[in-house]
mmCIF file of C-alpha atoms in Angstrom:
data_model
loop_
_atom_site.group_PDB
_atom_site.id
_atom_site.type_symbol
_atom_site.label_atom_id
_atom_site.label_comp_id
_atom_site.label_asym_id
_atom_site.label_seq_id
_atom_site.Cartn_x
_atom_site.Cartn_y
_atom_site.Cartn_z
ATOM 1 C CA UNK E 1 98.290 -60.243 208.802
ATOM 2 C CA UNK E 2 94.524 -60.214 209.237
ATOM 3 C CA UNK E 3 94.588 -56.474 209.953
ATOM 4 C CA UNK E 4 96.511 -55.849 206.741
ATOM 5 C CA UNK E 5 94.018 -57.896 204.761
ATOM 6 C CA UNK E 6 91.169 -55.990 206.352
ATOM 7 C CA UNK E 7 92.751 -52.652 205.517
ATOM 8 C CA UNK E 8 93.419 -53.841 201.981
ATOM 9 C CA UNK E 9 89.773 -54.818 201.596
ATOM 10 C CA UNK E 10 88.686 -51.425 202.899
ATOM 11 C CA UNK E 11 90.985 -49.627 200.449
ATOM 12 C CA UNK E 12 89.641 -51.699 197.564
ATOM 13 C CA UNK E 13 86.096 -50.986 198.713
ATOM 14 C CA UNK E 14 86.838 -47.260 198.892
ATOM 15 C CA UNK E 15 88.392 -47.302 195.429
ATOM 16 C CA UNK E 16 85.377 -49.101 193.971
ATOM 17 C CA UNK E 17 83.059 -46.618 195.688
ATOM 18 C CA UNK E 18 85.048 -43.710 194.281
ATOM 19 C CA UNK E 19 84.940 -45.079 190.733
ATOM 20 C CA UNK E 20 81.223 -45.772 191.139
ATOM 21 C CA UNK E 21 80.493 -42.193 192.162
ATOM 22 C CA UNK E 22 82.685 -40.740 189.411
ATOM 23 C CA UNK E 23 80.560 -42.652 186.899
ATOM 24 C CA UNK E 24 77.250 -41.803 188.582
ATOM 25 C CA UNK E 25 78.154 -38.137 188.969
ATOM 26 C CA UNK E 26 79.378 -37.879 185.383
ATOM 27 C CA UNK E 27 76.187 -39.431 184.025
ATOM 28 C CA UNK E 28 74.038 -37.107 186.145
ATOM 29 C CA UNK E 29 76.112 -34.126 185.002
ATOM 30 C CA UNK E 30 75.538 -35.016 181.352
ATOM 31 C CA UNK E 31 71.830 -35.824 181.740
ATOM 32 C CA UNK E 32 70.824 -32.951 183.984
ATOM 33 C CA UNK E 33 73.219 -30.580 182.225
ATOM 34 C CA UNK E 34 71.575 -31.308 178.869
ATOM 35 C CA UNK E 35 68.111 -30.696 180.315
ATOM 36 C CA UNK E 36 69.359 -27.521 181.993
ATOM 37 C CA UNK E 37 70.730 -26.219 178.685
ATOM 38 C CA UNK E 38 67.402 -26.799 176.919
ATOM 39 C CA UNK E 39 65.620 -25.186 179.888
ATOM 40 C CA UNK E 40 67.907 -22.144 179.693
ATOM 41 C CA UNK E 41 67.224 -21.635 175.996
ATOM 42 C CA UNK E 42 63.506 -22.214 176.546
ATOM 43 C CA UNK E 43 63.394 -19.378 179.071
ATOM 44 C CA UNK E 44 65.359 -17.129 176.698
ATOM 45 C CA UNK E 45 62.904 -17.815 173.868
ATOM 46 C CA UNK E 46 59.921 -17.201 176.172
ATOM 47 C CA UNK E 47 61.405 -13.931 177.449
ATOM 48 C CA UNK E 48 62.163 -12.757 173.902
ATOM 49 C CA UNK E 49 58.630 -13.655 172.801
ATOM 50 C CA UNK E 50 57.155 -11.648 175.662
ATOM 51 C CA UNK E 51 59.389 -8.692 174.810
ATOM 52 C CA UNK E 52 58.277 -8.756 171.188
ATOM 53 C CA UNK E 53 54.610 -9.109 172.174
ATOM 54 C CA UNK E 54 54.017 -7.142 175.410
ATOM 55 C CA UNK E 55 50.250 -7.675 175.240
ATOM 56 C CA UNK E 56 50.842 -11.339 175.992
ATOM 57 C CA UNK E 57 50.845 -10.384 179.668
ATOM 58 C CA UNK E 58 47.038 -10.316 179.491
ATOM 59 C CA UNK E 59 47.204 -14.102 179.186
ATOM 60 C CA UNK E 60 48.913 -14.393 182.571
ATOM 61 C CA UNK E 61 45.712 -15.354 184.480
ATOM 62 C CA UNK E 62 44.908 -17.972 181.837
ATOM 63 C CA UNK E 63 48.432 -19.384 181.989
ATOM 64 C CA UNK E 64 48.270 -19.451 185.791
ATOM 65 C CA UNK E 65 45.019 -21.398 185.790
ATOM 66 C CA UNK E 66 46.418 -23.721 183.109
ATOM 67 C CA UNK E 67 49.455 -24.514 185.260
ATOM 68 C CA UNK E 68 47.234 -25.242 188.282
ATOM 69 C CA UNK E 69 45.048 -27.583 186.220
ATOM 70 C CA UNK E 70 48.137 -29.263 184.744
ATOM 71 C CA UNK E 71 49.539 -30.001 188.202
ATOM 72 C CA UNK E 72 46.152 -31.298 189.338
ATOM 73 C CA UNK E 73 45.796 -33.549 186.272
ATOM 74 C CA UNK E 74 49.254 -35.022 186.954
ATOM 75 C CA UNK E 75 48.378 -35.750 190.571
ATOM 76 C CA UNK E 76 50.699 -33.020 191.861
ATOM 77 C CA UNK E 77 48.049 -30.638 193.203
ATOM 78 C CA UNK E 78 49.657 -30.654 196.659
ATOM 79 C CA UNK E 79 53.205 -30.268 195.379
ATOM 80 C CA UNK E 80 55.345 -28.158 197.707
ATOM 81 C CA UNK E 81 57.780 -27.015 195.046
ATOM 82 C CA UNK E 82 61.404 -26.592 196.059
ATOM 83 C CA UNK E 83 60.622 -27.504 199.665
ATOM 84 C CA UNK E 84 59.521 -30.926 198.453
ATOM 85 C CA UNK E 85 62.991 -31.566 197.037
ATOM 86 C CA UNK E 86 64.698 -30.409 200.224
ATOM 87 C CA UNK E 87 62.458 -32.560 202.398
ATOM 88 C CA UNK E 88 63.046 -35.529 200.093
ATOM 89 C CA UNK E 89 66.802 -35.230 200.562
ATOM 90 C CA UNK E 90 66.633 -34.507 204.274
ATOM 91 C CA UNK E 91 64.115 -37.216 205.203
ATOM 92 C CA UNK E 92 64.636 -39.716 202.402
ATOM 93 C CA UNK E 93 61.190 -39.218 200.897
ATOM 94 C CA UNK E 94 60.193 -40.296 197.392
ATOM 95 C CA UNK E 95 60.693 -37.654 194.690
ATOM 96 C CA UNK E 96 58.510 -38.090 191.619
ATOM 97 C CA UNK E 97 59.971 -37.948 188.120
ATOM 98 C CA UNK E 98 56.974 -35.989 186.838
ATOM 99 C CA UNK E 99 58.234 -33.014 188.853
ATOM 100 C CA UNK E 100 60.860 -32.379 186.142
ATOM 101 C CA UNK E 101 58.583 -31.901 183.103
ATOM 102 C CA UNK E 102 56.028 -30.002 185.173
ATOM 103 C CA UNK E 103 58.504 -27.445 186.498
ATOM 104 C CA UNK E 104 60.133 -27.254 183.043
ATOM 105 C CA UNK E 105 56.899 -26.376 181.251
ATOM 106 C CA UNK E 106 55.331 -24.228 183.992
ATOM 107 C CA UNK E 107 58.426 -22.044 184.469
ATOM 108 C CA UNK E 108 58.779 -21.345 180.741
ATOM 109 C CA UNK E 109 55.060 -20.556 180.431
ATOM 110 C CA UNK E 110 55.268 -18.237 183.448
ATOM 111 C CA UNK E 111 58.182 -16.312 181.940
ATOM 112 C CA UNK E 112 56.433 -16.099 178.580
ATOM 113 C CA UNK E 113 53.295 -14.618 180.157
ATOM 114 C CA UNK E 114 55.254 -12.108 182.243
ATOM 115 C CA UNK E 115 54.907 -13.870 185.588
ATOM 116 C CA UNK E 116 57.467 -13.900 188.369
ATOM 117 C CA UNK E 117 59.392 -17.176 188.582
ATOM 118 C CA UNK E 118 63.044 -17.618 189.407
ATOM 119 C CA UNK E 119 65.348 -20.205 187.890
ATOM 120 C CA UNK E 120 67.012 -21.218 191.157
ATOM 121 C CA UNK E 121 64.090 -23.207 192.560
ATOM 122 C CA UNK E 122 63.339 -24.650 189.135
ATOM 123 C CA UNK E 123 66.952 -25.827 188.852
ATOM 124 C CA UNK E 124 66.741 -27.661 192.172
ATOM 125 C CA UNK E 125 63.468 -29.345 191.238
ATOM 126 C CA UNK E 126 64.647 -30.293 187.748
ATOM 127 C CA UNK E 127 67.980 -31.693 188.844
ATOM 128 C CA UNK E 128 66.691 -33.281 192.016
ATOM 129 C CA UNK E 129 63.789 -35.163 190.422
ATOM 130 C CA UNK E 130 65.852 -36.433 187.467
ATOM 131 C CA UNK E 131 68.685 -37.592 189.730
ATOM 132 C CA UNK E 132 66.257 -39.252 192.130
ATOM 133 C CA UNK E 133 64.781 -41.224 189.229
ATOM 134 C CA UNK E 134 68.234 -42.385 188.111
ATOM 135 C CA UNK E 135 68.966 -43.374 191.708
ATOM 136 C CA UNK E 136 65.889 -45.596 191.752
ATOM 137 C CA UNK E 137 66.877 -47.169 188.434
ATOM 138 C CA UNK E 138 70.264 -48.266 189.823
ATOM 139 C CA UNK E 139 68.654 -49.250 193.151
ATOM 140 C CA UNK E 140 70.635 -46.972 195.448
ATOM 141 C CA UNK E 141 69.964 -47.109 199.175
ATOM 142 C CA UNK E 142 68.600 -44.141 201.110
ATOM 143 C CA UNK E 143 71.973 -42.543 201.876
ATOM 144 C CA UNK E 144 73.308 -42.843 198.340
ATOM 145 C CA UNK E 145 69.992 -41.628 196.923
ATOM 146 C CA UNK E 146 70.357 -38.382 198.866
ATOM 147 C CA UNK E 147 73.859 -37.885 197.477
ATOM 148 C CA UNK E 148 72.522 -38.554 193.988
ATOM 149 C CA UNK E 149 69.815 -35.900 194.391
ATOM 150 C CA UNK E 150 72.435 -33.383 195.501
ATOM 151 C CA UNK E 151 74.459 -34.246 192.391
ATOM 152 C CA UNK E 152 71.398 -33.470 190.275
ATOM 153 C CA UNK E 153 70.788 -30.158 192.032
ATOM 154 C CA UNK E 154 74.398 -29.031 191.614
ATOM 155 C CA UNK E 155 74.436 -30.074 187.947
ATOM 156 C CA UNK E 156 71.248 -28.157 187.098
ATOM 157 C CA UNK E 157 72.389 -25.063 188.989
ATOM 158 C CA UNK E 158 75.800 -25.161 187.321
ATOM 159 C CA UNK E 159 74.388 -25.604 183.812
ATOM 160 C CA UNK E 160 71.964 -22.714 184.249
ATOM 161 C CA UNK E 161 74.219 -20.205 185.975
ATOM 162 C CA UNK E 162 77.732 -21.265 184.987
ATOM 163 C CA UNK E 163 78.951 -21.453 188.600
ATOM 164 C CA UNK E 164 80.097 -25.033 189.355
ATOM 165 C CA UNK E 165 81.754 -24.289 192.711
ATOM 166 C CA UNK E 166 78.812 -22.260 193.969
ATOM 167 C CA UNK E 167 76.437 -24.949 192.717
ATOM 168 C CA UNK E 168 78.333 -27.622 194.635
ATOM 169 C CA UNK E 169 78.364 -25.768 197.938
ATOM 170 C CA UNK E 170 74.770 -24.615 197.486
ATOM 171 C CA UNK E 171 73.503 -28.158 196.865
ATOM 172 C CA UNK E 172 75.341 -29.463 199.930
ATOM 173 C CA UNK E 173 74.173 -26.674 202.223
ATOM 174 C CA UNK E 174 70.639 -25.802 201.106
ATOM 175 C CA UNK E 175 69.221 -29.124 202.292
ATOM 176 C CA UNK E 176 69.945 -28.323 205.929
ATOM 177 C CA UNK E 177 70.937 -24.716 206.577
ATOM 178 C CA UNK E 178 73.852 -24.624 208.986
ATOM 179 C CA UNK E 179 75.183 -28.093 208.179
ATOM 180 C CA UNK E 180 77.126 -29.494 205.249
ATOM 181 C CA UNK E 181 76.730 -32.929 203.639
ATOM 182 C CA UNK E 182 80.446 -33.462 203.046
ATOM 183 C CA UNK E 183 79.895 -36.983 201.693
ATOM 184 C CA UNK E 184 78.418 -35.361 198.585
ATOM 185 C CA UNK E 185 81.340 -32.981 197.989
ATOM 186 C CA UNK E 186 83.253 -34.915 195.315
ATOM 187 C CA UNK E 187 80.213 -36.367 193.483
ATOM 188 C CA UNK E 188 78.392 -33.019 193.460
ATOM 189 C CA UNK E 189 81.502 -31.223 192.220
ATOM 190 C CA UNK E 190 82.004 -33.748 189.407
ATOM 191 C CA UNK E 191 78.357 -33.363 188.350
ATOM 192 C CA UNK E 192 78.582 -29.573 188.478
ATOM 193 C CA UNK E 193 81.810 -29.449 186.449
ATOM 194 C CA UNK E 194 80.466 -31.927 183.891
ATOM 195 C CA UNK E 195 77.276 -29.905 183.425
ATOM 196 C CA UNK E 196 79.272 -26.673 183.227
ATOM 197 C CA UNK E 197 81.635 -28.057 180.570
ATOM 198 C CA UNK E 198 78.666 -29.339 178.571
ATOM 199 C CA UNK E 199 77.012 -25.917 178.782
ATOM 200 C CA UNK E 200 80.196 -24.220 177.624
ATOM 201 C CA UNK E 201 80.495 -26.711 174.764
ATOM 202 C CA UNK E 202 77.070 -25.600 173.532
ATOM 203 C CA UNK E 203 78.054 -21.922 173.652
ATOM 204 C CA UNK E 204 76.806 -20.911 177.082
ATOM 205 C CA UNK E 205 78.842 -19.133 179.783
ATOM 206 C CA UNK E 206 81.629 -18.127 177.413
ATOM 207 C CA UNK E 207 82.417 -14.938 179.289
ATOM 208 C CA UNK E 208 83.906 -15.149 182.761
ATOM 209 C CA UNK E 209 81.754 -13.083 185.107
ATOM 210 C CA UNK E 210 84.501 -11.892 187.444
ATOM 211 C CA UNK E 211 88.103 -12.179 186.331
ATOM 212 C CA UNK E 212 90.000 -11.684 189.586
ATOM 213 C CA UNK E 213 93.183 -10.784 187.736
ATOM 214 C CA UNK E 214 91.473 -7.743 186.233
ATOM 215 C CA UNK E 215 90.436 -6.241 189.544
ATOM 216 C CA UNK E 216 93.168 -7.431 191.913
ATOM 217 C CA UNK E 217 94.907 -4.087 191.699
ATOM 218 C CA UNK E 218 96.015 -3.492 195.264
ATOM 219 C CA UNK E 219 94.647 -3.746 198.751
ATOM 220 C CA UNK E 220 91.520 -5.777 199.659
ATOM 221 C CA UNK E 221 89.573 -2.506 199.670
ATOM 222 C CA UNK E 222 90.259 -2.191 195.926
ATOM 223 C CA UNK E 223 88.658 -5.582 195.343
ATOM 224 C CA UNK E 224 85.611 -4.538 197.349
ATOM 225 C CA UNK E 225 85.270 -1.270 195.424
ATOM 226 C CA UNK E 226 85.587 -3.070 192.082
ATOM 227 C CA UNK E 227 83.012 -5.671 193.125
ATOM 228 C CA UNK E 228 80.546 -2.986 194.254
ATOM 229 C CA UNK E 229 81.010 -1.155 190.954
ATOM 230 C CA UNK E 230 80.446 -4.394 189.036
ATOM 231 C CA UNK E 231 77.274 -5.123 190.958
ATOM 232 C CA UNK E 232 75.910 -1.597 190.550
ATOM 233 C CA UNK E 233 76.420 -1.789 186.781
ATOM 234 C CA UNK E 234 73.768 -4.478 186.503
ATOM 235 C CA UNK E 235 71.103 -2.060 187.744
ATOM 236 C CA UNK E 236 71.840 0.721 185.259
ATOM 237 C CA UNK E 237 69.463 0.893 182.293
ATOM 238 C CA UNK E 238 70.751 1.717 178.780
ATOM 239 C CA UNK E 239 71.282 5.471 178.663
ATOM 240 C CA UNK E 240 71.575 5.637 182.447
ATOM 241 C CA UNK E 241 74.484 7.077 184.417
ATOM 242 C CA UNK E 242 76.750 5.397 186.963
ATOM 243 C CA UNK E 243 78.838 7.614 189.256
ATOM 244 C CA UNK E 244 81.864 6.177 191.066
ATOM 245 C CA UNK E 245 83.256 8.328 193.858
ATOM 246 C CA UNK E 246 85.925 7.836 196.524
ATOM 247 C CA UNK E 247 87.530 9.889 199.268
ATOM 248 C CA UNK E 248 91.093 8.995 198.328
ATOM 249 C CA UNK E 249 93.674 10.259 195.837
ATOM 250 C CA UNK E 250 95.318 6.865 195.268
ATOM 251 C CA UNK E 251 95.257 5.984 191.540
ATOM 252 C CA UNK E 252 94.907 2.248 192.265
ATOM 253 C CA UNK E 253 91.571 2.928 193.952
ATOM 254 C CA UNK E 254 90.441 5.410 191.331
ATOM 255 C CA UNK E 255 91.661 5.415 187.713
ATOM 256 C CA UNK E 256 92.805 1.811 187.781
ATOM 257 C CA UNK E 257 89.491 0.539 189.150
ATOM 258 C CA UNK E 258 87.698 2.495 186.424
ATOM 259 C CA UNK E 259 90.100 1.174 183.758
ATOM 260 C CA UNK E 260 89.483 -2.441 184.811
ATOM 261 C CA UNK E 261 85.732 -1.823 184.908
ATOM 262 C CA UNK E 262 85.667 -0.312 181.395
ATOM 263 C CA UNK E 263 87.745 -3.181 180.031
ATOM 264 C CA UNK E 264 85.125 -5.623 181.279
ATOM 265 C CA UNK E 265 82.085 -3.448 180.529
ATOM 266 C CA UNK E 266 82.500 -1.931 177.051
ATOM 267 C CA UNK E 267 78.861 -0.828 177.184
ATOM 268 C CA UNK E 268 79.938 1.979 179.561
ATOM 269 C CA UNK E 269 81.821 5.079 178.403
ATOM 270 C CA UNK E 270 83.199 7.997 180.458
ATOM 271 C CA UNK E 271 81.181 11.182 180.219
ATOM 272 C CA UNK E 272 82.545 14.684 180.694
ATOM 273 C CA UNK E 273 80.506 16.766 183.127
ATOM 274 C CA UNK E 274 80.856 20.489 183.817
ATOM 275 C CA UNK E 275 81.920 20.568 187.481
ATOM 276 C CA UNK E 276 84.020 23.709 188.116
ATOM 277 C CA UNK E 277 84.743 22.807 191.725
ATOM 278 C CA UNK E 278 86.571 19.667 190.543
ATOM 279 C CA UNK E 279 89.896 19.426 188.741
ATOM 280 C CA UNK E 280 89.391 17.524 185.476
ATOM 281 C CA UNK E 281 91.477 14.366 185.059
ATOM 282 C CA UNK E 282 91.249 11.552 182.546
ATOM 283 C CA UNK E 283 88.115 11.509 180.339
ATOM 284 C CA UNK E 284 85.064 11.431 182.576
ATOM 285 C CA UNK E 285 87.032 11.710 185.839
ATOM 286 C CA UNK E 286 87.404 14.570 188.339
ATOM 287 C CA UNK E 287 89.380 15.264 191.501
ATOM 288 C CA UNK E 288 89.397 17.501 194.543
ATOM 289 C CA UNK E 289 93.016 17.828 195.664
ATOM 290 C CA UNK E 290 93.722 18.096 199.408
ATOM 291 C CA UNK E 291 96.374 20.797 198.853
ATOM 292 C CA UNK E 292 93.879 22.995 196.986
ATOM 293 C CA UNK E 293 90.654 22.459 198.951
ATOM 294 C CA UNK E 294 89.892 21.489 202.539
ATOM 295 C CA UNK E 295 89.510 17.752 202.924
ATOM 296 C CA UNK E 296 91.412 14.547 202.381
ATOM 297 C CA UNK E 297 91.023 14.463 198.608
ATOM 298 C CA UNK E 298 88.227 13.068 196.484
ATOM 299 C CA UNK E 299 87.732 11.408 193.122
ATOM 300 C CA UNK E 300 84.690 10.875 190.900
ATOM 301 C CA UNK E 301 84.018 9.227 187.550
ATOM 302 C CA UNK E 302 80.834 9.578 185.513
ATOM 303 C CA UNK E 303 80.025 6.615 183.278
ATOM 304 C CA UNK E 304 77.099 6.354 180.872
ATOM 305 C CA UNK E 305 75.678 3.019 179.738
ATOM 306 C CA UNK E 306 75.374 2.876 175.968
ATOM 307 C CA UNK E 307 73.100 0.731 173.855
ATOM 308 C CA UNK E 308 75.977 -0.512 171.706
ATOM 309 C CA UNK E 309 79.439 -1.901 172.333
ATOM 310 C CA UNK E 310 81.633 1.206 172.547
ATOM 311 C CA UNK E 311 85.260 0.840 173.460
ATOM 312 C CA UNK E 312 86.713 2.672 176.448
ATOM 313 C CA UNK E 313 89.241 5.437 175.722
ATOM 314 C CA UNK E 314 92.800 4.201 175.371
ATOM 315 C CA UNK E 315 94.023 6.458 178.182
ATOM 316 C CA UNK E 316 91.835 4.684 180.726
ATOM 317 C CA UNK E 317 92.709 1.237 179.415
ATOM 318 C CA UNK E 318 96.402 1.580 180.164
ATOM 319 C CA UNK E 319 97.614 0.916 183.697
ATOM 320 C CA UNK E 320 99.583 4.159 183.812
ATOM 321 C CA UNK E 321 99.571 6.991 186.286
ATOM 322 C CA UNK E 322 96.997 9.582 185.170
ATOM 323 C CA UNK E 323 98.428 12.905 184.037
ATOM 324 C CA UNK E 324 96.535 14.751 186.784
ATOM 325 C CA UNK E 325 98.307 12.608 189.380
ATOM 326 C CA UNK E 326 101.675 13.224 187.741
ATOM 327 C CA UNK E 327 101.099 16.983 188.035
ATOM 328 C CA UNK E 328 100.084 16.560 191.686
ATOM 329 C CA UNK E 329 103.189 14.482 192.433
ATOM 330 C CA UNK E 330 105.471 16.976 190.697
ATOM 331 C CA UNK E 331 103.949 19.931 192.580
ATOM 332 C CA UNK E 332 104.393 18.185 195.931
ATOM 333 C CA UNK E 333 107.769 16.558 195.407
ATOM 334 C CA UNK E 334 106.474 12.968 195.261
ATOM 335 C CA UNK E 335 108.743 10.557 193.399
ATOM 336 C CA UNK E 336 107.027 8.494 190.726
ATOM 337 C CA UNK E 337 107.746 4.785 190.168
ATOM 338 C CA UNK E 338 109.921 3.840 187.211
ATOM 339 C CA UNK E 339 107.866 3.732 184.053
ATOM 340 C CA UNK E 340 105.015 5.471 185.895
ATOM 341 C CA UNK E 341 103.097 2.181 185.959
ATOM 342 C CA UNK E 342 100.640 1.474 188.728
ATOM 343 C CA UNK E 343 101.626 -2.194 189.031
#
């Protein structure tokens, strides 16, 4: 009987602890998420201001000295930045609240003046310092304080980048590379999701970055090719050209990958190029057939990044077998699937 009572007490204790962390994590998600949203818009305004006034970069040395003096005036002259947050979590050190406004202001000023400052470290410092302060207000012990700081880091990261799962894992792992603080999994995830939902409510992160359903068109290699194409697109300037080429004749690795890419990136349009050694296919695509030239068969697509939002041609939007492939199949006695659909 005593064992049952003991187990019952433990279950009740666990339930109370769970409810406690749901509340703590939700509050941190709302608080840090709200600050992260304002921080995000502050950086956007600063970046836009710098773009409209390029000569502002001449103020960069002045801004740099101003930030140094500001840190010194606030007694943070020896601040170690992001490392300070990581050490605070790892070794239970005190994390000052003033870190949050300092990193908030200094990062925005740096972006405005054209300096180099990432948002990742700023997110950790913002979220970590705010969460640490809340932890002191509710008188958490050392272990719970560390979990609270990780909740703040995941919430800030999620609000800024719109990646709650990544934010959760990152906050748990970045403190000690190679080890995971699993005790913070549920609280950090709740904080990250709360901050993410709040950010979406205010209009941020409305577009899903990678819709797996759009690119899951076949084998794992297709996913890799689509992901590489997606990543490469980010480095193409307006008016620039992106060339996608494979050494396969399979439509699911060629036309269908391009169709999914154009559906997600309307700023790109296929471009016809004079290449007599290729056989023209759909708009902007070319092939080298293995039965006409030596080799295993090749495909290429030329895509130009436009300044506006131009729609992709209808032919490439449909998941149908390209006409060039139909001709190839007919010439070589290959039976086509019913409806000629790729999926």
